[in-house]
Amino acid sequence: MHTPLCRHASGEPVEYAARAVAVGLDEIGFSDHSPMRQDDFDNWRMRFDQLGEYVEKVRRAQKDFPKLTIRLSLEVDYLPGQEEWIRELAARHPWDYLIGSVHYVSDSWAVDNPEMISKWKTRDPYEVWAAYFDRLTRAADSGLFEIIAHADLPKKFNIYPKEDCTPLFQSFLETARKKDVAIELNTAGLRKDCREIYPSPAFLQLAAQQKIPITFGSDAHAPAEVGSAFTEALALARSVGYTHSCRFQQRRRTESPL
Ligand SMILES: [Zn+2]
Ligand SMILES: [Zn+2]
């Protein structure tokens, strides 16, 4: 879940926590978009000098809602060559987990950015998906993250290649299994043009066969989105054979039954 520091979310962590209690969740986590080494890299994340303020906001929610477990995390953009920067971020605060995500297939194009949707028209969809999964696989392989975010994000605008992407999914999942990395069921996809949880049922079926651990995330950018469509996500997980999901504390994983 996010905070206003990333410049495209609304509501303070205390409001997200209140909503979590209202919808009956017992554990939540904040994972706002992490700073890049250059603050002017883009305009949809916190600046580096706001990292302390971010941690403070989450700590306040933890104090105000002592009965709710609130984890402190970051959603970190993986770009090849940024590994050292990500290690620096990882060492700055006692994160409970780090979510690795790929939005950028090059330094100038985040495939999910609505302001750059026209870029899709200039590219072959399969090439974009392949470039995305190459980076996602490297993110899983990097050992920097406990969880990989919204694994089939390029479907956001409902633009799919005609080619079969199963081999791309498989090579990512094999790496995730080898590196013991979890993936998330992210319900934000239901709120986008693709109208589908990330990842798709077919992708999740492959993940279940590889026994990739899962988490549940609403990717809330507003308090009203906290826990959104979790009933549907739970049903999806069960339908492909999952019996457990996982949680993280101080970067250690525990499993709990669904
Ligand atoms: Zn966001
Ligand atoms: Zn993301």
Tab-separated table of C-alpha atoms and ligand atoms in Angstrom:
chain	number	residue	atom	x	y	z
A	1	MET	CA	0.000	0.000	0.000
A	2	HIS	CA	1.059	3.545	-0.677
A	3	THR	CA	1.172	7.024	0.870
A	4	PRO	CA	0.811	10.558	-0.530
A	5	LEU	CA	4.609	10.833	-0.602
A	6	CYS	CA	4.639	9.023	-3.959
A	7	ARG	CA	2.547	11.861	-5.436
A	8	HIS	CA	-0.190	9.654	-6.909
A	9	ALA	CA	-1.847	8.227	-3.780
A	10	SER	CA	-4.139	9.831	-1.221
A	11	GLY	CA	-4.750	9.313	2.500
A	12	GLU	CA	-2.373	8.905	5.416
A	13	PRO	CA	-1.244	5.485	6.697
A	14	VAL	CA	-3.454	5.960	9.791
A	15	GLU	CA	-6.465	6.183	7.444
A	16	TYR	CA	-5.430	3.000	5.619
A	17	ALA	CA	-5.041	1.293	8.999
A	18	ALA	CA	-8.515	2.416	10.087
A	19	ARG	CA	-9.943	1.017	6.876
A	20	ALA	CA	-8.059	-2.277	7.376
A	21	VAL	CA	-9.641	-2.662	10.813
A	22	ALA	CA	-13.062	-1.817	9.366
A	23	VAL	CA	-12.802	-4.528	6.681
A	24	GLY	CA	-11.486	-7.116	9.142
A	25	LEU	CA	-7.816	-7.459	8.182
A	26	ASP	CA	-5.367	-8.376	10.957
A	27	GLU	CA	-2.170	-7.530	9.123
A	28	ILE	CA	-1.225	-4.938	6.512
A	29	GLY	CA	1.981	-3.583	5.023
A	30	PHE	CA	3.068	-0.294	3.537
A	31	SER	CA	5.312	-0.526	0.507
A	32	ASP	CA	5.411	2.882	-1.101
A	33	HIS	CA	7.399	3.535	-4.274
A	34	SER	CA	11.029	3.826	-3.223
A	35	PRO	CA	13.255	6.742	-4.195
A	36	MET	CA	15.613	6.435	-7.139
A	37	ARG	CA	19.198	7.538	-6.831
A	38	GLN	CA	18.216	10.601	-8.898
A	39	ASP	CA	15.158	12.365	-7.481
A	40	ASP	CA	14.232	13.692	-10.931
A	41	PHE	CA	14.153	10.198	-12.470
A	42	ASP	CA	10.343	10.486	-12.667
A	43	ASN	CA	7.461	12.155	-10.847
A	44	TRP	CA	5.632	9.283	-9.189
A	45	ARG	CA	7.718	8.355	-6.136
A	46	MET	CA	9.015	9.873	-2.912
A	47	ARG	CA	12.240	11.843	-2.941
A	48	PHE	CA	15.198	10.369	-1.123
A	49	ASP	CA	15.019	13.048	1.605
A	50	GLN	CA	11.426	11.905	2.349
A	51	LEU	CA	12.372	8.343	3.255
A	52	GLY	CA	12.582	9.172	6.987
A	53	GLU	CA	9.193	10.916	6.851
A	54	TYR	CA	7.726	7.821	5.193
A	55	VAL	CA	8.990	5.574	7.976
A	56	GLU	CA	7.600	8.047	10.550
A	57	LYS	CA	4.136	7.940	8.971
A	58	VAL	CA	4.081	4.145	9.130
A	59	ARG	CA	5.386	4.169	12.715
A	60	ARG	CA	2.567	6.550	13.665
A	61	ALA	CA	-0.012	4.142	12.271
A	62	GLN	CA	1.649	1.302	14.214
A	63	LYS	CA	1.359	3.346	17.427
A	64	ASP	CA	-2.232	4.384	16.789
A	65	PHE	CA	-3.374	0.837	15.891
A	66	PRO	CA	-1.529	-1.450	18.312
A	67	LYS	CA	-3.847	-4.413	17.654
A	68	LEU	CA	-3.276	-4.325	13.910
A	69	THR	CA	0.022	-5.725	12.629
A	70	ILE	CA	1.527	-3.118	10.316
A	71	ARG	CA	4.637	-4.006	8.346
A	72	LEU	CA	7.155	-1.554	6.986
A	73	SER	CA	8.275	-2.144	3.439
A	74	LEU	CA	9.118	-0.542	0.112
A	75	GLU	CA	8.128	-1.273	-3.459
A	76	VAL	CA	11.482	-0.976	-5.171
A	77	ASP	CA	11.839	-0.504	-8.924
A	78	TYR	CA	14.302	-2.967	-10.321
A	79	LEU	CA	16.455	-1.574	-13.128
A	80	PRO	CA	19.616	-3.378	-14.176
A	81	GLY	CA	22.613	-1.521	-12.748
A	82	GLN	CA	20.681	-0.216	-9.716
A	83	GLU	CA	21.581	-3.147	-7.462
A	84	GLU	CA	24.033	-1.125	-5.365
A	85	TRP	CA	21.458	1.621	-4.808
A	86	ILE	CA	18.862	-0.960	-3.767
A	87	ARG	CA	21.333	-2.432	-1.262
A	88	GLU	CA	21.863	1.067	0.160
A	89	LEU	CA	18.100	1.544	0.556
A	90	ALA	CA	17.749	-1.904	2.112
A	91	ALA	CA	20.319	-1.018	4.782
A	92	ARG	CA	18.702	2.309	5.775
A	93	HIS	CA	15.721	1.052	7.799
A	94	PRO	CA	14.652	-2.268	9.320
A	95	TRP	CA	12.264	-3.200	6.494
A	96	ASP	CA	10.018	-6.212	7.045
A	97	TYR	CA	10.262	-7.073	3.354
A	98	LEU	CA	11.135	-5.510	0.023
A	99	ILE	CA	8.869	-5.889	-2.980
A	100	GLY	CA	10.730	-5.838	-6.267
A	101	SER	CA	8.799	-4.468	-9.183
A	102	VAL	CA	9.425	-3.759	-12.821
A	103	HIS	CA	7.629	-0.835	-14.422
A	104	TYR	CA	10.474	0.346	-16.668
A	105	VAL	CA	11.523	-1.664	-19.719
A	106	SER	CA	13.977	1.133	-20.518
A	107	ASP	CA	15.081	4.180	-18.497
A	108	SER	CA	12.438	6.294	-20.232
A	109	TRP	CA	9.379	4.047	-20.411
A	110	ALA	CA	7.292	2.622	-17.602
A	111	VAL	CA	4.851	0.291	-19.389
A	112	ASP	CA	2.027	1.024	-16.943
A	113	ASN	CA	2.256	4.830	-17.098
A	114	PRO	CA	-1.052	6.133	-18.504
A	115	GLU	CA	0.711	9.288	-19.727
A	116	MET	CA	2.829	7.126	-22.011
A	117	ILE	CA	0.204	4.704	-23.268
A	118	SER	CA	0.758	5.906	-26.859
A	119	LYS	CA	4.214	4.336	-26.707
A	120	TRP	CA	2.541	0.911	-26.884
A	121	LYS	CA	1.434	1.778	-30.448
A	122	THR	CA	5.017	2.138	-31.568
A	123	ARG	CA	6.179	-1.202	-30.169
A	124	ASP	CA	5.497	-4.836	-30.852
A	125	PRO	CA	3.601	-6.097	-27.773
A	126	TYR	CA	5.564	-9.337	-27.607
A	127	GLU	CA	8.879	-7.446	-27.593
A	128	VAL	CA	7.632	-5.341	-24.689
A	129	TRP	CA	6.421	-8.364	-22.733
A	130	ALA	CA	9.706	-10.164	-23.400
A	131	ALA	CA	11.769	-7.141	-22.271
A	132	TYR	CA	9.597	-6.836	-19.178
A	133	PHE	CA	9.945	-10.510	-18.228
A	134	ASP	CA	13.677	-10.421	-18.851
A	135	ARG	CA	13.918	-7.677	-16.201
A	136	LEU	CA	11.427	-9.378	-13.894
A	137	THR	CA	13.478	-12.567	-14.031
A	138	ARG	CA	16.630	-10.590	-13.238
A	139	ALA	CA	14.811	-8.947	-10.314
A	140	ALA	CA	13.942	-12.392	-8.918
A	141	ASP	CA	17.486	-13.575	-9.549
A	142	SER	CA	19.050	-10.554	-7.801
A	143	GLY	CA	18.318	-11.856	-4.301
A	144	LEU	CA	17.323	-8.304	-3.294
A	145	PHE	CA	13.603	-8.926	-2.809
A	146	GLU	CA	11.284	-11.164	-0.797
A	147	ILE	CA	8.330	-10.606	-3.126
A	148	ILE	CA	7.954	-9.786	-6.801
A	149	ALA	CA	5.097	-7.380	-7.551
A	150	HIS	CA	2.260	-7.569	-10.101
A	151	ALA	CA	4.030	-10.178	-12.222
A	152	ASP	CA	2.084	-9.646	-15.458
A	153	LEU	CA	1.835	-5.848	-15.278
A	154	PRO	CA	2.160	-5.308	-19.078
A	155	LYS	CA	-1.469	-6.484	-19.408
A	156	LYS	CA	-2.659	-3.348	-17.561
A	157	PHE	CA	-4.031	-1.580	-20.656
A	158	ASN	CA	-5.387	-4.843	-22.063
A	159	ILE	CA	-2.720	-5.011	-24.774
A	160	TYR	CA	-1.617	-8.618	-25.257
A	161	PRO	CA	0.865	-10.164	-27.719
A	162	LYS	CA	-0.507	-12.723	-30.169
A	163	GLU	CA	2.436	-14.964	-29.305
A	164	ASP	CA	2.215	-17.433	-26.426
A	165	CYS	CA	3.962	-15.887	-23.395
A	166	THR	CA	4.072	-19.114	-21.375
A	167	PRO	CA	7.847	-19.582	-21.912
A	168	LEU	CA	8.440	-16.055	-20.518
A	169	PHE	CA	6.334	-16.866	-17.449
A	170	GLN	CA	8.079	-20.216	-16.987
A	171	SER	CA	11.585	-18.863	-17.032
A	172	PHE	CA	10.638	-16.187	-14.488
A	173	LEU	CA	8.930	-18.771	-12.262
A	174	GLU	CA	11.869	-21.165	-12.417
A	175	THR	CA	14.148	-18.376	-11.230
A	176	ALA	CA	11.695	-17.386	-8.498
A	177	ARG	CA	11.620	-20.988	-7.292
A	178	LYS	CA	15.391	-21.326	-7.359
A	179	LYS	CA	15.813	-18.064	-5.417
A	180	ASP	CA	12.894	-18.772	-3.064
A	181	VAL	CA	11.069	-15.554	-3.954
A	182	ALA	CA	7.329	-15.047	-3.445
A	183	ILE	CA	4.874	-13.421	-5.835
A	184	GLU	CA	1.808	-11.395	-4.940
A	185	LEU	CA	-1.821	-11.687	-5.920
A	186	ASN	CA	-2.409	-8.007	-6.588
A	187	THR	CA	-6.043	-6.990	-6.909
A	188	ALA	CA	-5.265	-3.577	-8.456
A	189	GLY	CA	-5.489	-5.249	-11.878
A	190	LEU	CA	-9.251	-5.527	-11.365
A	191	ARG	CA	-9.397	-1.718	-11.229
A	192	LYS	CA	-7.508	-1.323	-14.545
A	193	ASP	CA	-8.459	-1.888	-18.207
A	194	CYS	CA	-7.384	-5.541	-18.021
A	195	ARG	CA	-10.023	-6.189	-15.292
A	196	GLU	CA	-8.031	-9.090	-13.922
A	197	ILE	CA	-5.932	-9.770	-10.836
A	198	TYR	CA	-2.147	-9.755	-11.358
A	199	PRO	CA	-1.143	-12.428	-12.255
A	200	SER	CA	-3.689	-14.171	-14.492
A	201	PRO	CA	-5.242	-17.521	-13.506
A	202	ALA	CA	-3.086	-19.319	-16.129
A	203	PHE	CA	0.083	-17.711	-14.745
A	204	LEU	CA	-0.904	-18.485	-11.175
A	205	GLN	CA	-1.570	-22.098	-12.097
A	206	LEU	CA	2.030	-22.382	-13.317
A	207	ALA	CA	3.229	-20.674	-10.134
A	208	ALA	CA	1.292	-23.155	-8.005
A	209	GLN	CA	2.872	-26.068	-9.883
A	210	GLN	CA	6.294	-24.595	-9.059
A	211	LYS	CA	5.187	-24.057	-5.443
A	212	ILE	CA	5.993	-20.348	-5.528
A	213	PRO	CA	4.861	-18.747	-2.234
A	214	ILE	CA	2.166	-16.078	-2.493
A	215	THR	CA	1.079	-12.932	-0.684
A	216	PHE	CA	-2.087	-10.868	-1.068
A	217	GLY	CA	-1.994	-7.184	-1.933
A	218	SER	CA	-4.569	-4.572	-2.820
A	219	ASP	CA	-1.858	-2.128	-3.970
A	220	ALA	CA	-4.090	0.497	-2.329
A	221	HIS	CA	-3.426	4.070	-3.423
A	222	ALA	CA	-6.390	5.313	-1.333
A	223	PRO	CA	-7.886	4.112	1.982
A	224	ALA	CA	-11.053	2.851	0.264
A	225	GLU	CA	-8.957	0.355	-1.725
A	226	VAL	CA	-7.527	-1.442	1.326
A	227	GLY	CA	-8.272	-5.170	1.082
A	228	SER	CA	-10.172	-4.624	-2.145
A	229	ALA	CA	-11.415	-7.869	-3.799
A	230	PHE	CA	-9.528	-10.113	-1.368
A	231	THR	CA	-12.410	-12.612	-1.423
A	232	GLU	CA	-11.883	-12.992	-5.163
A	233	ALA	CA	-8.089	-13.255	-4.766
A	234	LEU	CA	-8.496	-15.927	-2.101
A	235	ALA	CA	-10.843	-17.907	-4.348
A	236	LEU	CA	-8.343	-17.643	-7.207
A	237	ALA	CA	-5.481	-18.877	-5.032
A	238	ARG	CA	-7.520	-21.840	-3.823
A	239	SER	CA	-8.743	-22.664	-7.333
A	240	VAL	CA	-5.186	-23.355	-8.527
A	241	GLY	CA	-4.307	-25.399	-5.444
A	242	TYR	CA	-2.752	-22.990	-2.974
A	243	THR	CA	-3.311	-23.894	0.671
A	244	HIS	CA	-1.017	-21.295	2.290
A	245	SER	CA	0.060	-17.714	1.867
A	246	CYS	CA	3.055	-16.058	3.438
A	247	ARG	CA	3.897	-13.061	5.596
A	248	PHE	CA	7.175	-11.373	6.385
A	249	GLN	CA	8.727	-9.878	9.477
A	250	GLN	CA	12.260	-8.532	9.468
A	251	ARG	CA	12.743	-10.155	6.077
A	252	ARG	CA	11.887	-13.641	7.358
A	253	ARG	CA	9.005	-15.568	5.848
A	254	THR	CA	6.305	-17.492	7.677
A	255	GLU	CA	3.455	-19.432	6.111
A	256	SER	CA	-0.160	-19.375	7.226
A	257	PRO	CA	-3.086	-21.487	6.017
A	258	LEU	CA	-5.597	-19.866	3.678
B	1	ZN	ZN	1.696	3.593	-7.483
B	2	ZN	ZN	3.985	-1.205	-8.947
